[in-house]
Amino acid sequence: MGVLDLLKGKFVDPTYAGVHGGGDIITTTVDAVVKWGRKSSIWPMPFGTACCAIEFMALTGSHYDLARFGAEVLRFSPRQSDLMFVAGTIPDKLGPVLKTIYDQMPEPKWVISMGVCASSGGFYRSYHVMQGIDELIPVDVYVPGCPPSPEGLVAAVMKIQEKIQTSQQAGAPQGAHRVGANGEGMYDRRARRAEWAKDDAERRAAGLPPRGVLTDLKPEPEIDHGAHHG
Amino acid sequence: MASAALPALSPALLEQPAVRVLSEALGENLLGASDFRGEVAITVDRKAWLKAVSLLKDHPELDYKLFLDLCGVDFLDREEEPERFVVVLHLYSVSKKRHVRLRTPVPEADPKLPTLVPLFKGANWFEREAWDMYGIVFEGHPNLIRLLTHDAFVGHPLRKDYPQGQRHVLKEPRKWLLDVPHGSEHVVINLGPSHPAMHGCFRVQALLDGEIVKDAEAEIGYMHRNFEKMVEARTYWQVIPYTDRLNYCSSFMNGHGWALAVEKLLGVPAPPRAEAVRVILSEFSRIMDHFVCISTNVVDLGAITPFFVVFRGREKIYELLESCCGARLTVSYVRIGGLAQDVPEDFVARCRETLDFVMDAAKQMDELLTRNVIFTRRFRDIGVMSKEDALSYGWAGPALRGSGVETDVRRDAPYSGYDQYDFDVPVGTTGDCYDRYLVRMEEIRQSARIIRQALDKLPGGPVIVDDRKVALPPKSEVYGNIESLMNHFKLVYDGILPPKGEVYGKTEGANGELGYYVVSDGSKHPWRVKVRPPCYNNYQAYPQLLKGGQIADAIAIIGGLNVIAGELDR
């Protein structure tokens, strides 16, 4: 079996009918090749906060082995990653941190909300816990469970690969279909999202950089080395 | 209370050294003492708070040197309490193996109390937490600012009149934790809350001179998900799933501790088979927790092989837990008075097979690390904690034993039949990272010893107590006769109704003494539950361990403290 056989059927582009995937020559579009490469080499950023992060470790560990999906290069810097796993409860204190890290990821980017706490606050309906990360950032795949099984996460990664293949990405904050999202009640997602969007717009209008870009770093003082060299 | 006569203390109470010494020294400022379920609780006037605590700590007959816990309790609209707030302090004497609880009422109109920071270094964060949660002001505290909640928070959430779901939105996190002098040439470096070496979400800021840490300060609360507020609205068994998510590396042990605390409050012990299974699964959980701690610690230092080796073993333990209760991580397997259901038929054989596999993994890790030159150079004489400071900070478990304090709840206050098993308590000598590692490795071996003994004499019989006020009747009876149906209905509807009182149930968690301080008002909801989280005290000392060391050592130290965010911030 040659390399070309292995690649057979991988570079299908629905917008271009002239795909020829057999024999000695494959004809396709650059777009299809790029998407194939992108989905086969996801660099996840684990934003692990709580119990879910432990199951995430099981996913990347030797038994479940996320490397089989080409996604084993965990990057703890958001600037080097394209998929964020939000694994665990996000309390209000962590909200701005989550937003900062999401903003620091380069486009295109995807987000998996792992577990019920990240998706809806879970059974922590209380004074310091965000009721779903989609109050702040868009989410592509929600994985249920407390914590989700590693199999569930593998399914989520495959969903993300599908989305990459079809160029889908969560454009706007979602979750409007969920209970409590209609703007009534104690946990008003829409109001919260609108508030954050307004906040971002105000920052832009005031000429401020987005959150996460450090502005008040003190310049290093000039040190006079001259006296010592002589 | 100035004109009140001396409280009448029974002779049995006066036999307790703590009560006798305090009543002689404080006179009328001792407001009362009680002995409930074998726990001594002393109430003093707040005028004598400092004097009472320093007596407990320094009196040669008492010697309560280990700081355990300090918390507030809100007795809103409770007639029997003279004031709204009560501050409760738990201390332990390692030499005398005694535990004491000291309470003092604090009025709502003037919620002030002198700080204990000069006496116990560990009191710092506990007092900040009590201020954050209840608004009790500790006079003379060096840094009384919000600890668990964020800076935009308004109010004190654990007060009974604070609505459970009232949130406040934070837009900007706290930027500087340290005072950086103007024009300083030092560099401030910020680790966390999202940092690969911070397992979970906590933060530390260090002031560097070259690579030497000059000053450091830690911040927590990034995983504060309100365990203590949530459980006040739950029944006693509904708390079990919440306890699983405290220290999620060894979930089973948290539920075990909770069940024991409530069983102590009720005075209903679990049957022997349930206790033996609890011991077996707790020790497996301890092994698992130590595996995660050590392997992720060395991953941060660049050694990834042990991680892959022991995670296969951990996966085996997960399979064992899954075979018992259906869940891998958050097991919710214990019940008040026993276990949810009996273990599978092949439990003993399964345990033996798992244990062999796990101990093989532990042996491989031992071979990879213990004599590894790079490893020992990164760990030896790094993050040294003296015995005195460890006690003052209230350290616990492997960290405390690494500093040379020989104490273990399993041996000193045996629960669940630990007195039937033969095991050693490893103790370190220098209190550095390497000692903490060695203590953990030896504890893995001792846990295996305990498991083998427990498997050899695993008793038969029921796994849950036959008490219709505590445990649900079996389903066959619920569908078979009207009495059991009514018992079932009443228990589900009314919940477990414990007597009024306070208990402090303690177990040896993987990280050390895990305590649940439960206040019951006789209703189906606990009035107040305070978790004594072992890694809270451990992490509190982290900035001190950093000072004077290299910044690279910060990563080696943090992993060995095994800070678990869910338990740290609750």
PDB file of C-alpha atoms in Angstrom, chain A residues 45 47-51 54-55 57-58 60-64 76 89 91-94 96-97 101 123-131 135 146-147 150 186-187 192 195-196 199 203 211 216 218 221 223, chain B residues 133 147-150 153 157 162 164-173 175 194 196 200-201 219-226 229-230 241-242 245 248-249 292 296 308 311-312 314-315 318 328-330:
ATOM      1  CA  MET A  45      -4.980  24.111  25.375  1.00  0.00           C
ATOM      2  CA  PHE A  47      -7.954  25.088  30.697  1.00  0.00           C
ATOM      3  CA  GLY A  48      -8.332  22.577  33.484  1.00  0.00           C
ATOM      4  CA  THR A  49      -9.677  23.855  36.746  1.00  0.00           C
ATOM      5  CA  ALA A  50     -11.315  21.054  38.692  1.00  0.00           C
ATOM      6  CA  CYS A  51     -12.344  17.400  38.690  1.00  0.00           C
ATOM      7  CA  ILE A  54      -8.371  14.805  36.174  1.00  0.00           C
ATOM      8  CA  GLU A  55     -10.449  12.955  33.616  1.00  0.00           C
ATOM      9  CA  MET A  57      -5.480  13.687  32.210  1.00  0.00           C
ATOM     10  CA  ALA A  58      -6.890  10.195  31.763  1.00  0.00           C
ATOM     11  CA  THR A  60      -4.226  12.218  27.392  1.00  0.00           C
ATOM     12  CA  GLY A  61      -2.670   9.399  29.416  1.00  0.00           C
ATOM     13  CA  SER A  62      -1.566   6.021  28.211  1.00  0.00           C
ATOM     14  CA  HIS A  63      -4.912   4.214  28.251  1.00  0.00           C
ATOM     15  CA  TYR A  64      -7.187   6.469  26.193  1.00  0.00           C
ATOM     16  CA  PHE A  76      -0.331  25.517  27.945  1.00  0.00           C
ATOM     17  CA  THR A  89     -16.146  24.698  37.142  1.00  0.00           C
ATOM     18  CA  PRO A  91     -16.194  30.541  39.315  1.00  0.00           C
ATOM     19  CA  ASP A  92     -16.817  34.248  38.814  1.00  0.00           C
ATOM     20  CA  LYS A  93     -13.317  35.000  40.038  1.00  0.00           C
ATOM     21  CA  LEU A  94     -11.909  33.002  37.130  1.00  0.00           C
ATOM     22  CA  PRO A  96     -11.916  37.368  33.404  1.00  0.00           C
ATOM     23  CA  VAL A  97      -9.024  34.904  33.250  1.00  0.00           C
ATOM     24  CA  ILE A 101      -7.049  33.324  27.597  1.00  0.00           C
ATOM     25  CA  PHE A 123     -25.042  21.420  40.667  1.00  0.00           C
ATOM     26  CA  TYR A 124     -23.260  24.503  41.916  1.00  0.00           C
ATOM     27  CA  ARG A 125     -26.081  27.017  41.631  1.00  0.00           C
ATOM     28  CA  SER A 126     -24.607  29.537  43.931  1.00  0.00           C
ATOM     29  CA  TYR A 127     -23.123  32.918  44.599  1.00  0.00           C
ATOM     30  CA  HIS A 128     -19.680  32.488  43.083  1.00  0.00           C
ATOM     31  CA  VAL A 129     -20.081  30.075  40.159  1.00  0.00           C
ATOM     32  CA  MET A 130     -20.605  31.036  36.544  1.00  0.00           C
ATOM     33  CA  GLN A 131     -23.687  29.313  35.182  1.00  0.00           C
ATOM     34  CA  GLU A 135     -21.868  33.662  29.430  1.00  0.00           C
ATOM     35  CA  CYS A 146     -19.856  14.979  35.881  1.00  0.00           C
ATOM     36  CA  PRO A 147     -17.163  14.341  34.853  1.00  0.00           C
ATOM     37  CA  PRO A 150     -12.945   9.831  28.362  1.00  0.00           C
ATOM     38  CA  MET A 186     -31.714  34.590  38.587  1.00  0.00           C
ATOM     39  CA  TYR A 187     -29.146  33.538  36.034  1.00  0.00           C
ATOM     40  CA  ARG A 192     -24.340  38.850  31.154  1.00  0.00           C
ATOM     41  CA  GLU A 195     -22.658  43.287  29.396  1.00  0.00           C
ATOM     42  CA  TRP A 196     -19.365  41.708  28.406  1.00  0.00           C
ATOM     43  CA  ASP A 199     -17.451  46.157  27.855  1.00  0.00           C
ATOM     44  CA  ARG A 203     -12.494  49.196  25.432  1.00  0.00           C
ATOM     45  CA  ARG A 211      -8.154  42.225  27.682  1.00  0.00           C
ATOM     46  CA  ASP A 216       1.133  48.867  32.595  1.00  0.00           C
ATOM     47  CA  LYS A 218       7.038  49.250  33.965  1.00  0.00           C
ATOM     48  CA  PRO A 221      15.315  51.337  34.450  1.00  0.00           C
ATOM     49  CA  ILE A 223      21.437  50.808  34.575  1.00  0.00           C
TER      50      ILE A 223
ATOM     51  CA  MET B 133     -17.634  34.692  54.677  1.00  0.00           C
ATOM     52  CA  LEU B 147      -9.615  35.555  50.133  1.00  0.00           C
ATOM     53  CA  LEU B 148     -12.081  33.181  48.515  1.00  0.00           C
ATOM     54  CA  THR B 149     -14.506  35.555  46.839  1.00  0.00           C
ATOM     55  CA  HIS B 150     -13.410  38.194  44.346  1.00  0.00           C
ATOM     56  CA  PHE B 153     -18.068  40.854  45.706  1.00  0.00           C
ATOM     57  CA  PRO B 157     -22.016  34.976  51.563  1.00  0.00           C
ATOM     58  CA  TYR B 162     -27.343  36.043  52.141  1.00  0.00           C
ATOM     59  CA  GLN B 164     -27.591  31.482  47.836  1.00  0.00           C
ATOM     60  CA  GLY B 165     -27.703  32.500  44.177  1.00  0.00           C
ATOM     61  CA  GLN B 166     -26.764  36.183  44.486  1.00  0.00           C
ATOM     62  CA  ARG B 167     -23.788  36.661  42.188  1.00  0.00           C
ATOM     63  CA  HIS B 168     -21.538  39.618  41.550  1.00  0.00           C
ATOM     64  CA  VAL B 169     -19.573  39.951  38.361  1.00  0.00           C
ATOM     65  CA  LEU B 170     -15.853  40.528  38.356  1.00  0.00           C
ATOM     66  CA  LYS B 171     -14.346  42.217  35.314  1.00  0.00           C
ATOM     67  CA  GLU B 172     -10.722  42.706  36.257  1.00  0.00           C
ATOM     68  CA  PRO B 173      -8.734  40.315  38.425  1.00  0.00           C
ATOM     69  CA  LYS B 175      -3.318  42.714  39.390  1.00  0.00           C
ATOM     70  CA  SER B 194      -3.711  29.291  34.433  1.00  0.00           C
ATOM     71  CA  PRO B 196       0.849  24.299  33.591  1.00  0.00           C
ATOM     72  CA  GLY B 200      -5.784  23.566  39.208  1.00  0.00           C
ATOM     73  CA  CYS B 201      -6.277  27.235  39.635  1.00  0.00           C
ATOM     74  CA  GLU B 219      -3.839  34.073  46.040  1.00  0.00           C
ATOM     75  CA  ILE B 220      -6.603  31.482  46.067  1.00  0.00           C
ATOM     76  CA  GLY B 221     -10.336  31.382  45.520  1.00  0.00           C
ATOM     77  CA  TYR B 222     -10.276  30.641  41.790  1.00  0.00           C
ATOM     78  CA  MET B 223     -12.096  27.385  42.464  1.00  0.00           C
ATOM     79  CA  HIS B 224     -14.389  28.635  45.219  1.00  0.00           C
ATOM     80  CA  ARG B 225     -17.620  26.880  44.349  1.00  0.00           C
ATOM     81  CA  ASN B 226     -19.445  27.273  47.600  1.00  0.00           C
ATOM     82  CA  LYS B 229     -23.221  27.230  51.276  1.00  0.00           C
ATOM     83  CA  MET B 230     -24.611  24.542  49.000  1.00  0.00           C
ATOM     84  CA  PRO B 241     -21.850  13.891  45.794  1.00  0.00           C
ATOM     85  CA  TYR B 242     -20.503  17.311  46.814  1.00  0.00           C
ATOM     86  CA  ARG B 245     -15.634  16.924  44.340  1.00  0.00           C
ATOM     87  CA  TYR B 248     -11.180  14.764  43.335  1.00  0.00           C
ATOM     88  CA  CYS B 249      -7.963  12.768  43.079  1.00  0.00           C
ATOM     89  CA  VAL B 292      -1.102  11.624  40.673  1.00  0.00           C
ATOM     90  CA  THR B 296       2.523  15.186  37.815  1.00  0.00           C
ATOM     91  CA  PHE B 308       2.649   7.017  31.821  1.00  0.00           C
ATOM     92  CA  PHE B 311      -1.438   6.215  35.131  1.00  0.00           C
ATOM     93  CA  ARG B 312      -1.930   2.684  33.866  1.00  0.00           C
ATOM     94  CA  ARG B 314      -4.487   4.397  38.305  1.00  0.00           C
ATOM     95  CA  GLU B 315      -6.706   3.330  35.430  1.00  0.00           C
ATOM     96  CA  TYR B 318     -10.682   3.341  38.410  1.00  0.00           C
ATOM     97  CA  ARG B 328     -14.818   6.188  37.822  1.00  0.00           C
ATOM     98  CA  LEU B 329     -13.933   9.457  39.422  1.00  0.00           C
ATOM     99  CA  THR B 330     -16.854  10.838  41.402  1.00  0.00           C
TER     100      THR B 330
END
